[in-house]
Structures are given as structure tokens and as C-alpha cells.
CSV table of C-alpha atoms in Angstrom, one decimal:
chain,number,residue,atom,x,y,z
A,22,UNK,CA,25.9,7.3,-2.4
A,23,UNK,CA,27.9,4.1,-3.5
A,24,UNK,CA,27.6,2.0,-6.2
A,25,UNK,CA,25.5,-0.3,-3.9
A,26,UNK,CA,23.1,1.6,-2.2
A,27,UNK,CA,22.8,4.0,-5.7
A,28,UNK,CA,20.8,0.7,-7.6
A,29,UNK,CA,19.4,-0.9,-5.1
A,30,UNK,CA,17.3,3.0,-4.5
A,31,UNK,CA,17.3,3.3,-8.1
A,32,UNK,CA,15.7,-0.3,-8.5
A,33,UNK,CA,13.4,0.4,-5.7
A,34,UNK,CA,12.2,3.9,-7.4
A,35,UNK,CA,11.5,2.5,-10.3
A,36,UNK,CA,8.2,0.3,-9.7
A,37,UNK,CA,6.3,3.4,-10.8
A,38,UNK,CA,6.8,2.5,-14.2
A,39,UNK,CA,6.5,-0.6,-16.5
A,40,UNK,CA,6.1,-2.4,-20.0
A,41,UNK,CA,3.4,-3.5,-22.0
A,42,UNK,CA,-0.2,-5.8,-21.1
A,43,UNK,CA,1.8,-9.2,-19.3
A,44,UNK,CA,0.0,-11.6,-17.1
A,45,UNK,CA,-2.6,-9.6,-15.0
A,46,UNK,CA,-2.5,-9.2,-11.6
A,47,UNK,CA,-4.0,-13.9,-10.0
A,48,UNK,CA,-6.6,-13.3,-7.7
A,49,UNK,CA,-6.5,-14.1,-4.6
A,50,UNK,CA,-7.5,-16.8,-1.7
A,51,UNK,CA,-9.3,-15.7,1.4
A,52,UNK,CA,-7.7,-16.8,4.4
A,53,UNK,CA,-9.3,-17.7,7.8
A,54,UNK,CA,-11.4,-15.8,9.5
A,55,UNK,CA,-9.7,-14.4,12.7
A,56,UNK,CA,-11.8,-14.3,16.8
A,57,UNK,CA,-13.8,-11.0,17.3
A,58,UNK,CA,-15.1,-11.9,13.2
A,59,UNK,CA,-17.8,-9.1,12.5
A,60,UNK,CA,-21.5,-10.4,12.3
A,61,UNK,CA,-22.4,-8.5,8.6
A,62,UNK,CA,-25.0,-7.3,8.2
A,63,UNK,CA,-26.7,-5.3,5.7
A,64,UNK,CA,-26.4,-1.6,8.3
A,65,UNK,CA,-23.0,-2.3,8.7
A,66,UNK,CA,-21.8,-3.9,4.7
A,67,UNK,CA,-20.9,-0.6,3.3
A,68,UNK,CA,-18.3,0.1,6.1
A,69,UNK,CA,-17.2,-3.2,6.3
A,70,UNK,CA,-16.3,-3.0,2.5
A,71,UNK,CA,-14.8,0.8,2.8
A,72,UNK,CA,-12.5,-0.3,5.2
A,73,UNK,CA,-12.1,-3.6,3.9
A,74,UNK,CA,-10.5,-2.5,0.7
A,75,UNK,CA,-8.7,0.1,2.3
A,76,UNK,CA,-6.5,-2.0,4.5
A,77,UNK,CA,-5.9,-4.4,0.9
A,78,UNK,CA,-5.1,-1.5,-1.3
A,79,UNK,CA,-3.3,-0.1,1.6
A,80,UNK,CA,-4.4,3.4,1.4
A,81,UNK,CA,-5.8,3.3,-2.2
A,82,UNK,CA,-9.5,3.5,-2.2
A,83,UNK,CA,-9.3,7.1,0.2
A,84,UNK,CA,-9.4,9.6,-2.2
A,85,UNK,CA,-7.2,12.6,-2.3
A,86,UNK,CA,-6.3,13.2,1.1
A,87,UNK,CA,-3.7,11.3,1.5
A,88,UNK,CA,-2.7,11.6,-2.4
A,89,UNK,CA,1.7,11.0,-2.4
A,90,UNK,CA,2.4,10.1,-6.1
A,91,UNK,CA,4.1,13.9,-7.3
A,92,UNK,CA,0.6,14.7,-9.2
A,93,UNK,CA,-2.0,16.5,-7.5
A,94,UNK,CA,-5.1,15.9,-7.4
A,95,UNK,CA,-8.2,18.1,-6.5
A,96,UNK,CA,-11.5,16.3,-6.7
A,97,UNK,CA,-12.4,14.6,-3.9
A,98,UNK,CA,-13.7,11.3,-5.4
A,99,UNK,CA,-9.4,11.3,-6.6
A,100,UNK,CA,-8.2,7.6,-5.6
A,101,UNK,CA,-5.1,7.5,-5.0
A,102,UNK,CA,-2.2,4.3,-5.3
A,103,UNK,CA,-1.4,1.8,-2.6
A,104,UNK,CA,1.5,2.5,0.0
A,105,UNK,CA,3.1,0.3,-2.1
A,106,UNK,CA,3.1,2.6,-4.7
A,107,UNK,CA,4.0,5.7,-3.6
A,108,UNK,CA,6.8,3.8,-1.5
A,109,UNK,CA,9.1,4.6,-5.1
A,110,UNK,CA,8.3,8.8,-3.9
A,111,UNK,CA,10.4,8.0,-1.1
A,112,UNK,CA,13.0,6.2,-2.3
A,113,UNK,CA,13.7,8.3,-5.3
A,114,UNK,CA,13.9,11.9,-2.5
A,115,UNK,CA,16.4,8.8,-0.6
A,116,UNK,CA,18.5,8.6,-3.4
A,117,UNK,CA,19.1,11.9,-4.3
A,118,UNK,CA,22.0,13.8,-5.1
A,119,UNK,CA,24.0,16.4,-3.5
A,120,UNK,CA,24.0,16.3,0.7
A,121,UNK,CA,26.0,15.9,3.1
A,122,UNK,CA,28.0,11.9,2.3
A,123,UNK,CA,30.6,10.3,4.4
A,124,UNK,CA,31.4,7.0,3.1
A,125,UNK,CA,34.7,5.0,5.1
A,126,UNK,CA,34.8,1.9,3.5
A,127,UNK,CA,31.9,0.1,2.8
A,128,UNK,CA,30.0,1.8,5.3
A,129,UNK,CA,27.2,4.3,4.2
A,130,UNK,CA,26.4,7.7,6.0
A,131,UNK,CA,24.6,10.3,3.6
A,132,UNK,CA,21.8,12.8,4.8
A,133,UNK,CA,19.4,14.6,2.1
A,134,UNK,CA,18.1,17.9,2.4
A,135,UNK,CA,13.9,17.6,2.0
A,136,UNK,CA,12.6,20.9,1.4
A,137,UNK,CA,11.3,21.2,4.9
A,138,UNK,CA,13.0,18.2,7.0
A,139,UNK,CA,14.9,15.8,6.4
A,140,UNK,CA,16.2,12.0,5.7
A,141,UNK,CA,19.2,9.7,7.1
A,142,UNK,CA,20.4,6.8,5.4
A,143,UNK,CA,23.0,4.3,6.7
A,144,UNK,CA,23.9,1.2,5.6
A,145,UNK,CA,26.2,-1.4,4.8
A,146,UNK,CA,27.0,-3.5,1.4
A,147,UNK,CA,29.7,-6.5,0.6
A,148,UNK,CA,30.7,-4.6,-2.6
A,149,UNK,CA,31.5,-1.6,-3.6
A,150,UNK,CA,30.0,-1.3,-7.1
A,151,UNK,CA,27.0,-3.7,-6.7
A,152,UNK,CA,24.3,-4.8,-4.5
A,153,UNK,CA,24.1,-8.5,-2.6
A,154,UNK,CA,22.3,-10.6,-0.7
A,155,UNK,CA,22.8,-9.3,2.6
A,156,UNK,CA,23.1,-5.4,2.0
A,157,UNK,CA,21.4,-2.9,4.2
A,158,UNK,CA,19.6,0.1,4.2
A,159,UNK,CA,19.0,2.7,6.9
A,160,UNK,CA,16.1,5.5,5.4
A,161,UNK,CA,14.7,7.6,8.5
A,162,UNK,CA,12.6,10.8,7.6
A,163,UNK,CA,12.5,13.5,9.5
A,164,UNK,CA,9.5,14.9,8.6
A,165,UNK,CA,10.6,15.2,5.4
A,166,UNK,CA,8.1,17.3,3.2
A,167,UNK,CA,7.7,18.0,-0.4
A,168,UNK,CA,4.5,19.7,-2.6
A,169,UNK,CA,3.7,16.7,-4.4
A,170,UNK,CA,4.6,13.8,-2.0
A,171,UNK,CA,3.3,15.5,1.8
A,172,UNK,CA,5.6,15.0,4.5
A,173,UNK,CA,6.5,11.7,5.6
A,174,UNK,CA,8.4,10.3,9.3
A,175,UNK,CA,9.0,7.7,10.1
A,176,UNK,CA,11.8,5.2,9.2
A,177,UNK,CA,12.2,1.8,6.5
A,178,UNK,CA,14.8,-1.0,7.6
A,179,UNK,CA,16.2,-2.7,4.4
A,180,UNK,CA,18.1,-5.9,4.2
A,181,UNK,CA,18.7,-7.0,0.0
A,182,UNK,CA,17.5,-10.6,-0.3
A,183,UNK,CA,18.5,-10.4,-4.0
A,184,UNK,CA,19.0,-7.8,-7.1
A,185,UNK,CA,20.7,-8.3,-9.9
A,186,UNK,CA,23.5,-6.0,-12.1
A,187,UNK,CA,20.7,-4.1,-14.2
A,188,UNK,CA,18.4,-3.2,-11.8
A,189,UNK,CA,15.5,-5.3,-12.8
A,190,UNK,CA,14.8,-7.8,-9.9
A,191,UNK,CA,15.5,-6.2,-6.3
A,192,UNK,CA,14.3,-8.4,-3.1
A,193,UNK,CA,14.2,-6.9,0.5
A,194,UNK,CA,13.0,-7.9,3.8
A,195,UNK,CA,12.4,-4.7,5.5
A,196,UNK,CA,10.9,-3.3,8.7
A,197,UNK,CA,8.6,-0.2,8.8
A,198,UNK,CA,8.8,1.4,11.9
A,199,UNK,CA,5.9,4.6,12.3
A,200,UNK,CA,6.2,4.8,8.6
A,201,UNK,CA,4.5,8.1,9.1
A,202,UNK,CA,2.6,9.8,5.3
A,203,UNK,CA,0.4,12.4,6.1
A,204,UNK,CA,-1.0,14.4,3.3
A,205,UNK,CA,-4.7,17.4,3.6
A,206,UNK,CA,-6.2,16.3,6.4
A,207,UNK,CA,-5.7,12.2,6.6
A,208,UNK,CA,-2.2,10.5,8.2
A,209,UNK,CA,-1.5,6.5,7.6
A,210,UNK,CA,0.8,5.1,10.0
A,211,UNK,CA,2.4,1.6,9.0
A,212,UNK,CA,4.6,-0.2,11.2
A,213,UNK,CA,6.2,-4.0,11.3
A,214,UNK,CA,7.5,-6.5,9.1
A,215,UNK,CA,7.9,-6.5,5.3
A,216,UNK,CA,8.9,-8.3,2.3
A,217,UNK,CA,9.2,-5.7,-0.8
A,218,UNK,CA,10.1,-6.9,-4.7
A,219,UNK,CA,9.9,-5.0,-7.9
A,220,UNK,CA,10.6,-7.7,-10.7
A,221,UNK,CA,11.1,-5.9,-14.8
A,222,UNK,CA,12.9,-8.3,-16.4
A,223,UNK,CA,10.5,-9.5,-18.7
A,224,UNK,CA,10.7,-6.2,-19.6
A,225,UNK,CA,6.9,-6.2,-20.5
A,226,UNK,CA,5.5,-5.2,-17.1
A,227,UNK,CA,6.6,-4.4,-13.3
A,228,UNK,CA,5.4,-6.1,-10.5
A,229,UNK,CA,5.1,-5.1,-7.4
A,230,UNK,CA,4.6,-6.9,-4.2
A,231,UNK,CA,4.7,-6.7,-0.2
A,232,UNK,CA,3.3,-9.4,2.1
A,233,UNK,CA,3.3,-9.4,5.3
A,234,UNK,CA,2.9,-11.5,8.8
A,235,UNK,CA,1.9,-8.8,10.9
A,236,UNK,CA,1.9,-5.2,9.7
A,237,UNK,CA,-0.2,-2.2,11.6
A,238,UNK,CA,-2.0,-0.3,9.6
A,239,UNK,CA,-3.8,3.0,12.1
A,240,UNK,CA,-5.5,5.7,9.6
A,241,UNK,CA,-6.5,9.2,10.9
A,242,UNK,CA,-8.3,11.7,9.7
A,243,UNK,CA,-8.4,15.3,11.5
A,244,UNK,CA,-6.1,13.9,13.9
A,245,UNK,CA,-9.4,11.5,15.0
A,246,UNK,CA,-8.4,8.0,15.1
A,247,UNK,CA,-10.3,6.3,12.1
A,248,UNK,CA,-8.6,3.2,12.1
A,249,UNK,CA,-5.9,0.7,14.4
A,250,UNK,CA,-5.3,-2.6,12.3
A,251,UNK,CA,-3.4,-5.9,12.3
A,252,UNK,CA,-3.3,-8.2,9.6
A,253,UNK,CA,-1.5,-10.3,9.1
A,254,UNK,CA,-1.2,-13.4,6.6
A,255,UNK,CA,-1.0,-10.1,4.3
A,256,UNK,CA,0.2,-10.0,0.4
A,257,UNK,CA,-0.5,-7.4,-2.3
A,258,UNK,CA,0.3,-7.5,-6.1
A,259,UNK,CA,0.5,-4.7,-8.5
A,260,UNK,CA,1.1,-5.7,-12.8
A,261,UNK,CA,1.7,-2.3,-14.1
A,262,UNK,CA,1.9,-2.7,-18.1
A,263,UNK,CA,3.0,0.1,-20.3
A,264,UNK,CA,1.6,-0.1,-23.5
A,265,UNK,CA,-2.2,0.7,-22.2
A,266,UNK,CA,-1.5,2.4,-18.9
A,267,UNK,CA,-2.9,0.0,-16.6
A,268,UNK,CA,-2.6,-0.9,-13.1
A,269,UNK,CA,-4.1,-4.4,-11.6
A,270,UNK,CA,-3.8,-5.8,-7.9
A,271,UNK,CA,-4.4,-8.0,-6.1
A,272,UNK,CA,-5.0,-8.6,-2.2
A,273,UNK,CA,-5.8,-10.8,1.0
A,274,UNK,CA,-5.7,-10.8,4.4
A,275,UNK,CA,-7.1,-11.1,7.9
A,276,UNK,CA,-7.7,-8.4,9.8
A,277,UNK,CA,-8.2,-8.0,13.9
A,278,UNK,CA,-9.0,-3.9,14.9
A,279,UNK,CA,-10.7,-1.3,16.3
A,280,UNK,CA,-13.0,0.8,13.8
A,281,UNK,CA,-14.6,4.3,14.6
A,282,UNK,CA,-17.6,3.4,12.5
A,283,UNK,CA,-17.2,-0.7,13.3
A,284,UNK,CA,-16.5,-0.9,16.7
A,285,UNK,CA,-13.8,-2.5,19.0
A,286,UNK,CA,-12.3,-5.8,18.7
A,287,UNK,CA,-13.8,-6.7,14.8
A,288,UNK,CA,-12.3,-8.8,12.5
A,289,UNK,CA,-12.9,-10.3,8.9
A,290,UNK,CA,-10.5,-12.1,6.4
A,291,UNK,CA,-10.8,-10.0,2.9
A,292,UNK,CA,-9.4,-10.4,-0.4
A,293,UNK,CA,-9.4,-10.2,-4.2
A,294,UNK,CA,-12.0,-13.0,-6.2
A,295,UNK,CA,-11.1,-10.6,-9.7
A,296,UNK,CA,-8.5,-7.9,-9.8
A,297,UNK,CA,-9.0,-4.2,-9.1
A,298,UNK,CA,-8.0,-3.0,-13.0
A,299,UNK,CA,-7.3,1.1,-13.2
A,300,UNK,CA,-6.5,2.2,-16.5
A,301,UNK,CA,-4.5,5.5,-17.1
A,302,UNK,CA,-5.3,8.6,-15.8
A,303,UNK,CA,-8.7,6.8,-14.3
A,304,UNK,CA,-9.1,7.6,-10.3
A,305,UNK,CA,-11.2,4.6,-10.2
A,306,UNK,CA,-10.9,0.8,-11.3
A,307,UNK,CA,-13.5,0.1,-14.1
A,308,UNK,CA,-13.5,-4.0,-13.1
A,309,UNK,CA,-12.7,-5.8,-10.2
A,310,UNK,CA,-14.1,-8.1,-7.3
A,311,UNK,CA,-13.8,-9.5,-3.9
A,312,UNK,CA,-15.0,-11.3,-1.0
A,313,UNK,CA,-15.0,-10.4,2.7
A,314,UNK,CA,-15.9,-13.2,5.0
A,315,UNK,CA,-17.8,-12.2,8.5
A,316,UNK,CA,-18.8,-14.5,11.6
A,317,UNK,CA,-21.1,-17.8,10.9
A,318,UNK,CA,-20.1,-17.7,6.8
A,319,UNK,CA,-21.5,-14.4,6.2
A,320,UNK,CA,-19.8,-12.2,3.5
A,321,UNK,CA,-20.0,-9.4,1.1
A,322,UNK,CA,-19.6,-9.9,-2.2
A,323,UNK,CA,-18.2,-6.5,-3.7
A,324,UNK,CA,-18.2,-6.0,-6.9
A,325,UNK,CA,-17.0,-2.9,-9.4
A,326,UNK,CA,-19.0,-1.1,-11.4
A,327,UNK,CA,-19.2,1.9,-13.3
A,328,UNK,CA,-20.3,5.0,-10.5
A,329,UNK,CA,-18.6,2.6,-7.2
A,330,UNK,CA,-19.3,-0.6,-6.1
A,331,UNK,CA,-21.9,-3.3,-5.3
A,332,UNK,CA,-22.7,-5.2,-2.8
A,333,UNK,CA,-24.3,-9.2,-2.4
A,334,UNK,CA,-24.4,-9.4,1.2
A,335,UNK,CA,-25.4,-12.6,3.0
A,336,UNK,CA,-26.6,-12.0,6.4
A,337,UNK,CA,-27.8,-15.7,6.6
A,338,UNK,CA,-24.0,-17.2,6.0
A,339,UNK,CA,-26.1,-19.8,3.5
A,340,UNK,CA,-23.7,-19.1,1.1
A,341,UNK,CA,-26.6,-16.9,-1.0
A,342,UNK,CA,-26.7,-13.8,-1.6
A,343,UNK,CA,-30.0,-12.2,1.2
A,344,UNK,CA,-29.9,-8.0,0.0
A,345,UNK,CA,-28.0,-6.3,-2.8
A,346,UNK,CA,-26.6,-2.5,-2.5
A,347,UNK,CA,-24.5,0.2,-4.8
A,348,UNK,CA,-22.2,2.1,-3.1
A,349,UNK,CA,-20.9,4.8,-4.9
A,350,UNK,CA,-17.4,6.2,-4.8
A,351,UNK,CA,-18.5,9.7,-3.0
A,352,UNK,CA,-20.3,7.7,-0.3
A,353,UNK,CA,-16.8,4.7,0.0
A,354,UNK,CA,-14.7,7.8,0.7
A,355,UNK,CA,-16.9,9.2,3.0
A,356,UNK,CA,-17.0,6.1,5.0
A,357,UNK,CA,-13.7,6.1,5.3
């Protein structure tokens, strides 16, 4: 692989680390609720919360069934990184040395072997020794399986928007096409436009941003379709620090879709109001809060507790709290 493509892939592959302390991820504003907004009740607030957090973190809330981090976690209540933080492991595979490679001028055609299956990487670049705006990467996962990642199929096409030579900054616009992440009993499938960025220029923290105008995100468990949703106005940010090893995540989006537990054509909007902060080595966030909006001003205010989540439910739409309930992490996982 030529230097520019190696730099570009390595930049994204470095997303898992970071500097120290620094700025926490900002809280998010909640987008407008789409048509078909769900009528929030005490009975459906738990299932809605599980779906909302799962969608916002791109699978980070779903327990160990889809863990794709390179470290096996056996406990069923163990959380996993977001899909956006799982991409670096996939890109490390794509940037792996060895395998068949053909370079003609500034065009790359490369095949990387997995334990089972393979990854095809093609690309075009303007300069031989550096990444520059307009360079392209096309990565296809051919039922690629690695023991520490799981099975991956589908593809991503990336066009570089901005990059530096270090590399400590990488911004790319792309399209995911049936990018399918399978682990255990759970399958996550993502398609749609995406802007993905990695910024480590400060040297004190790593910031990962993902945004999409219309991301299709499907979840299956035991081959059963649990959710099929379209996320609009989607924004996600993770700030990773090295001095204390913590990750602070925020998100906001509007969702419309079909859900096994919630019904067909269901819609809501959701956002974090305080970053979800997960200490180094922890399975779950230690702090954070968010808000889910449904029909007629009804909402759920969600707050992280030592054992799970507290739900302050407004099912009358008067901006007050009508009912409060607690959701343990085990109950949360069961709802997915």
C-alpha cells in the first residue's frame, strides 16, 4: 500500500487512544420529533430508553453480544464501544502489512487475508507520499473473521476531506453499505452517508466525531429482527483521555423505524444532556444524562446511577415528572 493510504488508514486506526484530561464532550441539543412520535407511558418508557441509548451510541449499550474491541468480555452486562470506536480495529486489518498488492501510479488494489475471509482495499490519491483532500479509499469486508473482532461484511467508501502528515487529524466523508458487525447472538448493520473524523492535534485528548443526515441502523438478535431504524440529524462524539483513561460520549438524533417491542412506524428524538462518562476498564458509564422526546411534549429524562438508569417520566406533557422508575443494566440489556 502506498504511503498516503497507509497514513490515512493509520490515522483512523489510531482512534482508540488519546491524550490526557482536556475538554469533555459537550452536551447535545435534542432535534425536533419526527412524524409518528411515540406516546410515552410508564409501560413503554423502559423499552424506549434502551432503544434510544442503543441507537445514540451505535451499539455501545448492547452488552457483550456484539463486543468488537479485541478484548473478550464474558459478563453479559459488559458494555461495548460504539460502532464508531470499533471502526479503528477494522481499519487496522485493512492497513495490515502483507497480502497481495498492486500499485499502478497512484492507484492501489490490495487484498488483506483475515483468519477467515479477506478485506479488499482500493484507492486513488493525488500525491504518492501524503494524503490529500479528494483521495479515496474503498474497503470491502469479505466475510472477514478475526477472533478478537468477530465477523464483518459489507463495505465503506471514504473520501478524504482533510488530513495532516503526522497524522493527528483525519476527516473523511463516506458511505457505509450494509456494513455488518456480527458477534455472538447479535448483528448490527449500518448503511448510509457518514462524516468521520479523528483529531489528536492537541496531544492531550483524542476526539472522534461521526455525523450523518440519514443513517439506516438495523439490529438482529438470534436472527430475529429487533429494530430497523433511520437516524436523521445524527451526531456522535467521543472524547478519550489518557491521564485517567476515561471516555466521554455525547449524541443527538431523530429516529423513525420498526421495533419488536415498541411497534411499527415509531418515532422519537433523543440527546445527551450530560456526557456519558465511562472510566477506564469500566463496563458501564459512571455518570451522564439524556432526554427522549415523544408525542405531545411527553418525555423521559434519563440519568446514570450506580446500578443502571433512573427514568423520570413525563407522560402528561407538562414538563414535570409523573413517574420515576429504575432500570438495572441487566434489565436494560434484556430489553434489547
